[in-house]
Amino acid sequence: MIIAGDIGGTKARLGLFKHTEGKLTLVTIQEFPSAQFPNLEAIVRNFCDAHQAIHQSELEAACFGLSGPVVNGRIKVTNLPWEVVQASIASELGTTKVKLVNDLVSTAAAIPSLQPTERTCLYEGQGRIDMSGSSVVVAPGTGLGHALIYRETGAPISFIASEGGHANFAPTTDQEIELLKYLRKKLPHVSVELVHIVTGK
């Protein structure tokens, strides 16, 4: 059994997977309101208690994607008053095979597995549009997450975390300049993420 978690500022989703014919198959998934829990350990404990299959079989590994930079197995979660420590989650689950990753890195890692029928083009571009080159993942949610998918011929795909949502808002139109002037009166730092949160766009 493997546990995978997508931990956001609003919702935390935990899924339990098992190996079936060489592939991972979803056994169950559960959603938790993040802010109603004091830490990730409490959510993990709740999930494990609700699904006896975890206790009845050996847990192989667990991985959690969280918003914010992961440094030395620790992450201070963006938009939540949590500091998550990899060793503490491992102790809660009783296994050493636990990994914390940036949430957009976990999303980016899933992109190459998507089939053509699972992708939709929102806006037609010019030139080559395919999945063979490097690309960027942008996820507007509670915050504005970014990650990079780097491809180089003959090399494994690399997934790179980016806190690009915290970059300075750089207006390019008169309307955007007025928005920047307005927000600078209210905020010490006007980032792309804060513009997204304030305007909902």
CSV table of C-alpha atoms in Angstrom, one decimal:
chain,number,residue,atom,x,y,z
A,1,MET,CA,0.0,0.0,0.0
A,2,ILE,CA,1.1,3.6,-0.8
A,3,ILE,CA,-0.3,6.8,0.6
A,4,ALA,CA,-0.2,9.9,-1.6
A,5,GLY,CA,-1.4,13.3,-0.3
A,6,ASP,CA,-2.1,16.7,-1.9
A,7,ILE,CA,-2.0,19.2,0.9
A,8,GLY,CA,-3.3,22.7,0.1
A,9,GLY,CA,-4.2,25.7,2.2
A,10,THR,CA,-7.9,25.0,1.8
A,11,LYS,CA,-8.2,21.2,1.3
A,12,ALA,CA,-6.0,18.2,2.0
A,13,ARG,CA,-6.6,15.1,-0.2
A,14,LEU,CA,-5.2,11.7,0.8
A,15,GLY,CA,-5.3,8.7,-1.4
A,16,LEU,CA,-4.5,5.0,-0.7
A,17,PHE,CA,-3.1,3.0,-3.6
A,18,LYS,CA,-2.2,-0.6,-4.2
A,19,HIS,CA,-0.1,-2.4,-6.8
A,20,THR,CA,-2.3,-4.2,-9.4
A,21,GLU,CA,-0.7,-5.8,-12.4
A,22,GLY,CA,2.3,-3.5,-12.3
A,23,LYS,CA,0.3,-0.4,-11.9
A,24,LEU,CA,-1.0,1.7,-9.0
A,25,THR,CA,-4.7,1.4,-8.4
A,26,LEU,CA,-6.6,3.8,-6.2
A,27,VAL,CA,-8.3,2.1,-3.3
A,28,THR,CA,-9.8,5.1,-1.6
A,29,ILE,CA,-9.5,8.9,-1.4
A,30,GLN,CA,-10.6,11.2,1.4
A,31,GLU,CA,-10.7,15.0,1.6
A,32,PHE,CA,-10.1,17.1,4.8
A,33,PRO,CA,-10.5,20.8,5.4
A,34,SER,CA,-6.9,21.7,6.2
A,35,ALA,CA,-7.5,24.7,8.5
A,36,GLN,CA,-9.6,22.5,10.9
A,37,PHE,CA,-6.6,20.4,11.8
A,38,PRO,CA,-3.6,21.5,14.0
A,39,ASN,CA,-1.0,19.7,11.7
A,40,LEU,CA,-0.6,17.2,9.0
A,41,GLU,CA,0.0,14.4,11.5
A,42,ALA,CA,-3.6,14.8,12.7
A,43,ILE,CA,-4.9,14.4,9.2
A,44,VAL,CA,-2.7,11.4,8.6
A,45,ARG,CA,-3.9,9.8,11.8
A,46,ASN,CA,-7.5,10.4,11.0
A,47,PHE,CA,-7.1,8.9,7.5
A,48,CYS,CA,-5.3,5.8,8.8
A,49,ASP,CA,-8.0,5.2,11.5
A,50,ALA,CA,-10.7,5.5,8.9
A,51,HIS,CA,-9.2,2.9,6.6
A,52,GLN,CA,-8.4,-0.4,8.2
A,53,ALA,CA,-6.7,-1.6,5.0
A,54,ILE,CA,-3.7,0.5,6.0
A,55,HIS,CA,-3.3,-1.3,9.3
A,56,GLN,CA,-4.0,-4.7,7.8
A,57,SER,CA,-1.1,-4.5,5.3
A,58,GLU,CA,2.4,-3.3,5.1
A,59,LEU,CA,2.7,0.4,4.1
A,60,GLU,CA,5.4,0.6,1.4
A,61,ALA,CA,5.8,4.3,1.2
A,62,ALA,CA,4.1,7.7,1.5
A,63,CYS,CA,4.5,11.0,-0.4
A,64,PHE,CA,2.9,14.4,0.3
A,65,GLY,CA,2.9,17.4,-1.9
A,66,LEU,CA,2.6,20.7,0.1
A,67,SER,CA,2.6,24.4,-0.8
A,68,GLY,CA,6.0,26.0,-0.1
A,69,PRO,CA,9.7,25.2,-0.4
A,70,VAL,CA,10.9,21.9,1.1
A,71,VAL,CA,14.3,22.4,2.8
A,72,ASN,CA,16.1,19.4,4.5
A,73,GLY,CA,12.8,17.5,5.0
A,74,ARG,CA,11.0,20.5,6.5
A,75,ILE,CA,8.4,22.8,5.1
A,76,LYS,CA,6.6,25.8,6.5
A,77,VAL,CA,3.3,25.5,4.6
A,78,THR,CA,2.1,28.5,2.7
A,79,ASN,CA,-1.4,29.7,3.8
A,80,LEU,CA,-1.4,27.4,6.9
A,81,PRO,CA,0.2,27.8,10.3
A,82,TRP,CA,2.0,24.5,10.0
A,83,GLU,CA,5.6,23.4,9.9
A,84,VAL,CA,5.7,19.8,8.5
A,85,VAL,CA,8.7,17.6,9.3
A,86,GLN,CA,9.3,14.5,7.2
A,87,ALA,CA,10.7,12.5,10.2
A,88,SER,CA,7.6,13.3,12.2
A,89,ILE,CA,5.2,12.0,9.5
A,90,ALA,CA,7.4,8.9,9.1
A,91,SER,CA,7.1,8.3,12.8
A,92,GLU,CA,3.3,8.7,12.6
A,93,LEU,CA,3.1,6.2,9.8
A,94,GLY,CA,5.7,3.8,11.2
A,95,THR,CA,7.8,3.8,8.0
A,96,THR,CA,11.0,5.5,7.0
A,97,LYS,CA,9.9,5.7,3.3
A,98,VAL,CA,8.2,9.1,3.5
A,99,LYS,CA,8.9,12.0,1.2
A,100,LEU,CA,7.7,15.7,1.4
A,101,VAL,CA,7.8,17.5,-2.0
A,102,ASN,CA,6.6,20.9,-3.3
A,103,ASP,CA,2.9,20.5,-4.4
A,104,LEU,CA,3.5,21.8,-7.9
A,105,VAL,CA,6.4,19.3,-8.3
A,106,SER,CA,4.1,16.5,-7.6
A,107,THR,CA,1.6,17.9,-10.1
A,108,ALA,CA,4.3,18.4,-12.7
A,109,ALA,CA,5.5,14.8,-12.2
A,110,ALA,CA,2.0,13.6,-13.3
A,111,ILE,CA,1.9,15.6,-16.5
A,112,PRO,CA,4.1,13.3,-18.7
A,113,SER,CA,1.8,10.4,-17.9
A,114,LEU,CA,-1.3,12.1,-19.3
A,115,GLN,CA,-2.6,10.7,-22.5
A,116,PRO,CA,-3.6,13.0,-25.5
A,117,THR,CA,-7.3,12.4,-24.7
A,118,GLU,CA,-6.7,13.7,-21.1
A,119,ARG,CA,-5.3,17.0,-22.3
A,120,THR,CA,-7.3,20.1,-23.5
A,121,CYS,CA,-5.9,23.1,-25.4
A,122,LEU,CA,-7.3,26.3,-24.0
A,123,TYR,CA,-5.6,28.7,-26.4
A,124,GLU,CA,-3.9,27.8,-29.7
A,125,GLY,CA,-0.3,29.0,-29.9
A,126,GLN,CA,2.2,29.4,-32.7
A,127,GLY,CA,5.0,27.0,-33.7
A,128,ARG,CA,5.5,23.6,-32.1
A,129,ILE,CA,2.9,22.7,-29.5
A,130,ASP,CA,3.6,19.3,-28.0
A,131,MET,CA,4.7,17.5,-24.9
A,132,SER,CA,8.3,16.9,-25.9
A,133,GLY,CA,9.8,20.2,-24.8
A,134,SER,CA,10.3,21.9,-21.5
A,135,SER,CA,7.1,23.4,-20.0
A,136,VAL,CA,5.7,25.2,-17.0
A,137,VAL,CA,2.9,24.2,-14.7
A,138,VAL,CA,0.8,27.0,-13.2
A,139,ALA,CA,-1.9,26.2,-10.6
A,140,PRO,CA,-4.3,28.9,-9.4
A,141,GLY,CA,-5.7,27.7,-6.1
A,142,THR,CA,-5.6,29.2,-2.6
A,143,GLY,CA,-2.2,30.6,-3.8
A,144,LEU,CA,-0.6,30.6,-7.3
A,145,GLY,CA,1.8,27.7,-7.7
A,146,HIS,CA,4.5,27.3,-10.3
A,147,ALA,CA,6.8,24.4,-11.3
A,148,LEU,CA,9.0,23.5,-14.3
A,149,ILE,CA,9.2,20.4,-16.3
A,150,TYR,CA,12.7,20.3,-17.9
A,151,ARG,CA,13.4,18.0,-20.8
A,152,GLU,CA,16.8,17.5,-22.5
A,153,THR,CA,17.5,15.0,-25.2
A,154,GLY,CA,19.0,11.8,-23.7
A,155,ALA,CA,18.5,12.9,-20.1
A,156,PRO,CA,15.8,12.0,-17.6
A,157,ILE,CA,13.0,14.5,-17.1
A,158,SER,CA,13.6,16.9,-14.2
A,159,PHE,CA,10.9,18.5,-12.1
A,160,ILE,CA,11.9,21.9,-10.6
A,161,ALA,CA,10.0,23.6,-7.8
A,162,SER,CA,9.4,27.4,-8.2
A,163,GLU,CA,8.0,30.0,-5.9
A,164,GLY,CA,7.1,32.0,-9.0
A,165,GLY,CA,3.8,33.1,-7.5
A,166,HIS,CA,5.7,35.3,-5.1
A,167,ALA,CA,7.5,37.2,-7.9
A,168,ASN,CA,6.7,40.9,-8.2
A,169,PHE,CA,3.6,41.8,-10.1
A,170,ALA,CA,4.8,43.5,-13.3
A,171,PRO,CA,2.0,45.5,-15.0
A,172,THR,CA,2.0,45.9,-18.8
A,173,THR,CA,-1.1,47.9,-19.3
A,174,ASP,CA,-2.5,51.2,-18.0
A,175,GLN,CA,-5.2,49.3,-16.1
A,176,GLU,CA,-2.7,47.0,-14.5
A,177,ILE,CA,-0.5,49.9,-13.5
A,178,GLU,CA,-3.6,51.4,-11.7
A,179,LEU,CA,-4.1,48.1,-10.0
A,180,LEU,CA,-0.5,48.1,-8.8
A,181,LYS,CA,-0.8,51.6,-7.5
A,182,TYR,CA,-4.0,50.7,-5.6
A,183,LEU,CA,-2.5,47.5,-4.1
A,184,ARG,CA,0.7,49.2,-3.1
A,185,LYS,CA,-1.3,51.3,-0.7
A,186,LYS,CA,-2.6,48.2,1.0
A,187,LEU,CA,0.2,45.6,0.7
A,188,PRO,CA,3.9,45.8,1.6
A,189,HIS,CA,4.8,43.5,-1.4
A,190,VAL,CA,2.5,43.2,-4.5
A,191,SER,CA,3.2,39.7,-5.8
A,192,VAL,CA,1.6,37.8,-8.7
A,193,GLU,CA,0.0,35.5,-6.1
A,194,LEU,CA,-1.5,38.4,-4.1
A,195,VAL,CA,-3.0,39.9,-7.2
A,196,HIS,CA,-4.5,36.5,-7.9
A,197,ILE,CA,-6.0,36.3,-4.4
A,198,VAL,CA,-7.3,39.8,-4.3
A,199,THR,CA,-8.8,39.8,-7.8
A,200,GLY,CA,-9.7,36.2,-8.1
A,201,LYS,CA,-8.1,36.0,-11.5
